[in-house]
Coordinates of C-alpha atoms in Angstrom, one line a residue:
M1 CA 20.3 13.5 1.9
D2 CA 22.9 11.7 -0.2
I3 CA 21.5 8.9 -2.5
S4 CA 23.5 5.9 -3.7
S5 CA 22.6 2.6 -5.4
S6 CA 26.0 1.0 -6.3
F7 CA 25.3 -2.3 -4.5
D8 CA 23.7 -5.7 -5.2
G9 CA 20.3 -5.1 -6.7
G10 CA 20.6 -1.3 -6.5
N11 CA 18.8 0.8 -9.1
I12 CA 18.4 4.6 -9.2
E13 CA 19.8 7.7 -11.0
V14 CA 20.1 11.0 -9.2
L15 CA 18.8 13.9 -11.3
G16 CA 19.5 16.6 -8.7
P17 CA 17.8 18.7 -6.0
G18 CA 14.2 19.7 -6.4
G19 CA 13.9 22.3 -3.7
P20 CA 14.4 22.3 0.1
H21 CA 14.7 18.7 1.3
T22 CA 13.5 17.4 -2.1
I23 CA 15.5 15.0 -4.3
R24 CA 14.8 14.3 -7.9
L25 CA 15.5 10.7 -9.1
A26 CA 14.9 8.4 -12.1
I27 CA 14.7 4.6 -12.4
R28 CA 17.4 3.1 -14.6
K29 CA 16.3 0.9 -17.4
D30 CA 17.0 -2.9 -17.4
S31 CA 20.2 -4.0 -19.0
N32 CA 20.0 -3.8 -22.8
S33 CA 16.2 -3.3 -22.5
D34 CA 13.5 -0.7 -22.2
F35 CA 11.8 -2.3 -19.1
F36 CA 12.0 -0.4 -15.9
Q37 CA 10.1 -0.3 -12.6
W38 CA 12.3 -1.8 -9.9
F39 CA 14.2 0.7 -7.6
Y40 CA 16.4 0.2 -4.6
F41 CA 18.6 2.9 -3.1
R42 CA 20.2 4.2 0.1
G43 CA 19.7 7.6 1.6
T44 CA 22.3 9.0 4.0
G45 CA 22.2 12.1 6.2
G46 CA 18.5 12.7 6.4
Q47 CA 17.9 11.9 10.0
R48 CA 14.8 13.7 11.4
I49 CA 14.5 15.7 8.2
S50 CA 11.1 15.7 6.4
S51 CA 12.2 14.7 2.9
R52 CA 10.4 14.4 -0.4
I53 CA 11.9 11.9 -2.9
I54 CA 10.5 12.3 -6.3
I55 CA 10.9 9.5 -9.0
E56 CA 10.3 11.6 -12.1
N57 CA 10.0 8.9 -14.7
A58 CA 7.5 6.7 -12.9
G59 CA 4.7 7.5 -15.3
D60 CA 6.8 6.1 -18.2
S61 CA 7.7 2.9 -16.4
S62 CA 6.7 -0.5 -17.7
Y63 CA 3.6 -0.9 -15.6
P64 CA 2.3 2.6 -14.5
D65 CA -0.8 1.0 -13.1
G66 CA 1.5 -0.5 -10.5
W67 CA 1.9 2.8 -8.8
K68 CA -1.8 3.3 -8.1
N69 CA -2.5 2.7 -4.4
Y70 CA 1.2 1.7 -4.0
S71 CA 3.5 2.5 -1.1
A72 CA 7.3 2.1 -1.2
V73 CA 9.1 0.1 1.4
A74 CA 11.9 1.4 3.7
S75 CA 14.3 -0.1 6.2
Y76 CA 17.0 1.1 8.7
D77 CA 18.6 -2.3 9.1
R78 CA 17.6 -4.1 5.8
K79 CA 15.8 -6.7 8.0
T80 CA 12.5 -5.0 8.9
W81 CA 10.9 -3.3 5.9
F82 CA 7.9 -1.1 6.4
R83 CA 5.7 1.0 4.1
V84 CA 6.1 4.7 3.8
P85 CA 3.7 7.4 2.4
T86 CA 3.8 7.4 -1.4
E87 CA 1.8 9.3 -4.0
F88 CA 1.5 9.0 -7.7
D89 CA 0.1 11.8 -9.8
G90 CA 0.2 10.0 -13.1
K91 CA 3.7 11.1 -13.9
K92 CA 5.8 11.3 -10.8
L93 CA 6.0 9.0 -7.8
T94 CA 6.7 10.9 -4.5
I95 CA 7.9 9.3 -1.3
S96 CA 7.5 11.4 1.8
H97 CA 9.5 10.3 4.8
T98 CA 11.2 11.6 7.9
P99 CA 14.0 9.1 8.6
E100 CA 14.7 8.1 12.2
S101 CA 18.3 7.1 11.3
D102 CA 21.2 8.6 9.4
V103 CA 20.9 5.7 6.9
V104 CA 17.8 4.4 5.3
W105 CA 17.1 2.1 2.4
Y106 CA 14.1 2.4 0.0
A107 CA 12.9 -0.2 -2.5
Y108 CA 10.1 -1.2 -4.7
F109 CA 9.6 -4.4 -2.6
T110 CA 11.7 -6.0 0.1
P111 CA 15.0 -6.9 -1.7
Y112 CA 16.4 -10.4 -1.9
S113 CA 20.2 -10.1 -2.4
M114 CA 22.5 -12.5 -4.2
D115 CA 24.4 -12.8 -0.9
R116 CA 21.2 -14.1 0.8
H117 CA 20.7 -16.5 -2.2
A118 CA 24.3 -17.8 -1.6
E119 CA 23.3 -18.4 2.1
M120 CA 20.3 -20.3 0.9
I121 CA 22.4 -22.5 -1.4
A122 CA 25.0 -23.1 1.3
G123 CA 22.4 -24.1 3.8
A124 CA 20.9 -26.6 1.3
A125 CA 24.3 -27.9 0.3
T126 CA 25.1 -28.9 3.9
H127 CA 21.7 -30.3 4.6
P128 CA 21.6 -34.2 4.6
L129 CA 18.5 -34.3 2.4
C130 CA 19.8 -32.1 -0.4
R131 CA 22.0 -32.1 -3.4
V132 CA 22.9 -28.8 -5.1
R133 CA 23.8 -28.7 -8.7
S134 CA 25.0 -25.9 -11.0
L135 CA 23.0 -26.5 -14.2
G136 CA 25.2 -24.0 -16.1
Q137 CA 26.4 -20.4 -15.9
T138 CA 24.8 -17.1 -16.7
I139 CA 26.1 -14.5 -19.1
D140 CA 27.9 -12.8 -16.2
G141 CA 29.3 -16.1 -15.0
Q142 CA 27.0 -16.8 -12.1
D143 CA 25.8 -20.3 -11.3
I144 CA 22.3 -21.4 -12.2
D145 CA 21.6 -23.2 -8.9
M146 CA 19.2 -26.2 -8.5
I147 CA 18.4 -27.8 -5.2
E148 CA 17.4 -31.5 -5.5
L149 CA 15.9 -33.5 -2.7
G150 CA 13.3 -36.2 -1.9
S151 CA 13.1 -39.8 -3.1
G152 CA 9.7 -41.2 -4.0
G153 CA 11.4 -44.3 -5.5
P154 CA 10.9 -45.4 -9.2
E155 CA 7.3 -44.1 -9.1
G156 CA 8.1 -40.9 -7.4
K157 CA 6.6 -37.7 -8.9
K158 CA 8.9 -35.1 -10.5
I159 CA 8.2 -31.8 -8.8
W160 CA 9.7 -28.6 -10.3
M161 CA 9.5 -25.2 -8.6
I162 CA 11.2 -22.1 -10.1
A163 CA 11.2 -18.5 -9.1
R164 CA 12.4 -15.0 -10.1
Q165 CA 12.5 -15.3 -13.8
H166 CA 11.8 -11.6 -13.5
P167 CA 14.5 -10.5 -11.0
G168 CA 12.6 -7.5 -9.6
E169 CA 9.8 -9.8 -8.4
T170 CA 11.7 -10.5 -5.2
M171 CA 8.7 -11.8 -3.3
A172 CA 9.1 -14.9 -5.4
Q173 CA 12.4 -15.8 -3.8
W174 CA 11.0 -15.0 -0.3
W175 CA 8.3 -17.5 -1.2
M176 CA 11.1 -20.0 -2.1
E177 CA 12.8 -19.4 1.2
G178 CA 9.6 -20.2 3.2
M179 CA 8.7 -23.2 1.1
L180 CA 12.2 -24.7 1.3
D181 CA 12.5 -24.1 5.1
R182 CA 9.3 -26.1 5.6
L183 CA 10.3 -28.8 3.1
L184 CA 13.6 -29.3 5.0
D185 CA 11.9 -29.6 8.4
F186 CA 12.3 -33.2 9.7
D187 CA 9.4 -32.6 12.1
D188 CA 6.8 -31.5 9.6
P189 CA 4.6 -34.4 8.6
V190 CA 3.5 -32.7 5.4
S191 CA 7.1 -32.4 4.2
R192 CA 7.9 -35.9 5.2
R193 CA 5.0 -37.3 3.2
L194 CA 5.8 -35.2 0.2
L195 CA 9.5 -36.2 0.2
S196 CA 8.5 -39.9 0.4
K197 CA 6.4 -39.5 -2.7
A198 CA 8.4 -37.2 -4.9
R199 CA 11.7 -35.9 -6.1
F200 CA 11.9 -32.1 -5.9
Y201 CA 13.9 -29.9 -8.4
I202 CA 14.0 -26.3 -7.1
V203 CA 15.6 -23.4 -8.9
P204 CA 15.3 -20.5 -6.3
N205 CA 16.6 -17.8 -8.7
M206 CA 16.2 -18.2 -12.4
N207 CA 17.8 -14.8 -13.1
P208 CA 21.0 -14.1 -11.0
D209 CA 22.4 -11.5 -13.4
G210 CA 19.2 -9.4 -13.5
S211 CA 19.0 -9.7 -9.7
R212 CA 22.5 -8.4 -9.1
R213 CA 22.2 -5.7 -11.8
G214 CA 18.9 -4.3 -10.3
N215 CA 16.7 -5.2 -13.3
L216 CA 13.0 -5.5 -13.2
R217 CA 12.3 -8.1 -15.9
T218 CA 15.3 -9.1 -17.9
N219 CA 18.7 -10.9 -17.8
A220 CA 22.1 -9.4 -18.7
A221 CA 21.3 -9.6 -22.4
G222 CA 18.0 -7.8 -22.0
V223 CA 16.0 -11.1 -22.5
N224 CA 12.7 -11.5 -20.8
L225 CA 13.2 -15.2 -19.7
N226 CA 9.5 -15.9 -19.5
R227 CA 9.1 -15.3 -23.3
V228 CA 11.7 -17.7 -24.7
W229 CA 10.7 -21.1 -23.4
N230 CA 9.8 -22.5 -26.8
N231 CA 13.3 -21.7 -28.2
P232 CA 15.9 -20.6 -25.6
S233 CA 19.4 -19.6 -26.6
E234 CA 22.5 -20.9 -24.8
K235 CA 24.1 -17.6 -25.6
T236 CA 21.4 -15.0 -24.7
S237 CA 19.1 -17.0 -22.4
P238 CA 21.3 -19.7 -20.8
E239 CA 19.1 -19.7 -17.7
V240 CA 16.1 -21.1 -19.5
Y241 CA 18.2 -23.2 -21.9
W242 CA 19.8 -25.2 -19.1
V243 CA 16.7 -25.5 -16.9
R244 CA 14.7 -26.7 -19.9
K245 CA 17.4 -29.3 -20.8
N246 CA 17.2 -30.7 -17.4
M247 CA 13.4 -30.8 -17.4
E248 CA 13.6 -32.8 -20.6
R249 CA 16.2 -35.1 -19.1
L250 CA 14.4 -35.7 -15.8
G251 CA 10.7 -35.3 -16.6
V252 CA 8.0 -33.1 -15.1
D253 CA 4.8 -34.1 -13.3
F254 CA 4.2 -30.8 -11.5
H255 CA 5.5 -27.3 -12.1
L256 CA 5.1 -24.0 -10.3
D257 CA 6.6 -20.8 -11.5
V258 CA 6.5 -18.0 -8.9
H259 CA 6.2 -14.4 -9.8
G260 CA 4.9 -11.0 -8.6
D261 CA 2.3 -8.7 -10.3
E262 CA 2.8 -5.0 -10.3
A263 CA -0.9 -3.9 -10.7
I264 CA -3.2 -6.6 -9.3
P265 CA -3.4 -6.4 -5.4
Y266 CA -4.2 -10.1 -4.9
N267 CA -2.5 -13.5 -4.8
F268 CA -3.7 -15.7 -7.6
I269 CA -2.7 -18.5 -10.0
A270 CA -2.6 -18.2 -13.8
G271 CA -3.0 -21.6 -15.4
F272 CA -2.6 -23.1 -18.9
E273 CA -6.2 -23.4 -20.0
S274 CA -5.6 -22.1 -23.5
I275 CA -2.8 -24.6 -24.5
P276 CA -3.7 -26.7 -27.6
S277 CA -3.6 -30.1 -25.9
V278 CA -5.2 -29.2 -22.6
T279 CA -6.9 -32.2 -20.9
E280 CA -9.8 -32.5 -18.5
K281 CA -7.4 -34.0 -15.9
Q282 CA -5.1 -31.0 -16.1
T283 CA -7.9 -28.6 -15.5
Q284 CA -9.4 -30.6 -12.7
L285 CA -6.0 -30.8 -11.0
L286 CA -5.6 -27.0 -11.4
E287 CA -8.9 -26.3 -9.7
R288 CA -8.1 -28.8 -6.9
Y289 CA -4.7 -27.2 -6.3
K290 CA -6.2 -23.7 -6.2
N291 CA -9.0 -24.7 -3.8
A292 CA -6.5 -26.5 -1.5
L293 CA -4.2 -23.4 -1.4
E294 CA -7.2 -21.1 -0.7
T295 CA -8.1 -23.4 2.2
A296 CA -4.5 -23.6 3.5
N297 CA -3.9 -19.8 3.3
P298 CA -6.6 -17.2 3.3
D299 CA -4.2 -14.7 1.7
F300 CA -4.8 -16.7 -1.5
Q301 CA -8.0 -16.2 -3.5
T302 CA -9.5 -17.4 -6.8
E303 CA -11.9 -14.5 -7.7
H304 CA -9.3 -12.0 -9.1
G305 CA -6.6 -12.6 -11.6
Y306 CA -5.8 -12.6 -15.3
P307 CA -8.7 -13.1 -17.8
L308 CA -8.8 -16.5 -19.5
E309 CA -7.4 -16.6 -23.1
E310 CA -9.3 -18.1 -26.0
P311 CA -8.9 -21.9 -26.3
G312 CA -5.9 -22.9 -28.3
S313 CA -4.5 -19.3 -28.3
S314 CA -1.8 -20.0 -25.7
D315 CA 1.7 -18.4 -26.1
L316 CA 4.1 -21.3 -25.8
K317 CA 6.9 -18.8 -25.3
K318 CA 5.7 -18.6 -21.7
C319 CA 7.1 -21.1 -19.2
T320 CA 3.8 -22.4 -17.7
D321 CA 2.2 -22.9 -21.1
W322 CA 5.3 -24.5 -22.6
V323 CA 5.7 -26.9 -19.6
A324 CA 2.0 -27.9 -19.5
E325 CA 1.9 -28.5 -23.3
T326 CA 5.2 -30.4 -23.4
F327 CA 4.7 -32.7 -20.4
G328 CA 0.9 -32.8 -20.2
C329 CA 1.2 -32.0 -16.5
L330 CA -0.1 -29.6 -13.9
A331 CA 1.8 -26.3 -14.5
M332 CA 1.0 -23.0 -12.9
T333 CA 2.2 -19.4 -12.4
L334 CA 1.7 -18.0 -8.9
E335 CA 1.4 -14.2 -8.8
M336 CA 1.8 -12.2 -5.6
P337 CA 1.3 -8.4 -5.2
F338 CA 3.9 -5.6 -4.9
K339 CA 1.1 -3.6 -3.2
D340 CA -0.8 -4.8 -0.2
N341 CA -3.2 -7.7 -0.4
A342 CA -6.5 -6.0 -1.0
A343 CA -8.4 -9.0 0.5
A344 CA -6.5 -8.7 3.8
P345 CA -4.7 -5.3 4.0
E346 CA -2.0 -4.6 6.6
S347 CA -1.2 -0.9 6.9
T348 CA 2.3 -1.1 8.3
F349 CA 4.0 -3.7 6.1
G350 CA 1.5 -4.4 3.3
W351 CA 2.2 -7.6 1.3
S352 CA 5.6 -8.5 2.7
A353 CA 8.6 -10.9 2.6
E354 CA 7.1 -12.6 5.7
R355 CA 3.7 -13.2 4.1
S356 CA 5.4 -14.4 0.9
Q357 CA 7.3 -16.9 3.0
L358 CA 4.1 -18.1 4.6
M359 CA 2.5 -18.5 1.1
G360 CA 5.5 -20.7 0.2
R361 CA 4.9 -22.9 3.2
S362 CA 1.2 -23.2 2.5
S363 CA 2.0 -24.3 -1.1
L364 CA 3.1 -27.7 0.3
D365 CA -0.3 -28.3 1.9
A366 CA -1.9 -27.7 -1.6
L367 CA 0.6 -29.9 -3.3
L368 CA -0.1 -32.8 -0.8
A369 CA -3.8 -32.5 -1.8
V370 CA -3.0 -33.4 -5.4
I371 CA 0.3 -35.3 -5.5
D372 CA -1.2 -38.8 -5.7
D373 CA -3.1 -37.9 -8.9
L374 CA -0.4 -36.0 -10.8
R375 CA 0.1 -39.0 -13.1

């Protein structure tokens, strides 16, 4: 089997053969960074051959706990992605698969290409409800796209949704696609009500450069965008710099930052409870939103997640904490799994692009439950 990854979002290095029908690989580090975990590559010529694909540096990756009870995804057409047998021995990740086709793609999670992003933006730009703005450009010269829609009048709420600060967390942009498809549906009464009450500012991909380069966590300069919100640089983190500028210009009443978590096999929300200025209203809105989302979508739960930090100990370098502290609003981080959802496992596909899209759609039901009280 020949291995290649020289395409949008691709990431792998070929180390050589490891025996009959065995290939030795390694994940390439993020640009100008030591982070690595995302992989995406193509195998050619292995049809009906029982193959072992060994990623030798998996144990040294950024989140080795992410490999426990994990299964890689594969596809023959890059449309349907299914899980394949995968084992982790603490050092090496081994994918065992007998391809049914001459060409097969393997990835850490279902990829979301920059070409598909361009299709999303083109669709929004030609939709009568939307305006599309380029807030600025990335280090590699890509546009930082924002979709703007809704009215709400002078009293309309300012709703911000961003995704994929960490480019390898592709489920976040699948979430965006599901949410936006529903929000643009003229026949959906929830969407119509929300658009009458609010103006939406949607950044579907915060990290185009990292996405195209096949990074897990950083942009072209090696910056973890979710650690620079208190002081972004136009030179090294223009993505955050320009989004933050527009937040300050337009205002924020609600903010949702969509991510994926490598290790925790559940969907959950991380809030802002440890920010210095947290208010009772903020915490009440947080609980109401989480409860509404759990009601709308049983794939969401509130039992498992990150432990709460000590009061006042918040890291204002993080997006959610900075937004909640700066605007005094409801701001959240939604985390989805790379693995299957342990609360509702599905053996063939695991947690998937399709389930991420459905979670995005359900988010609008939860937003409707709190929108009247955001300020």
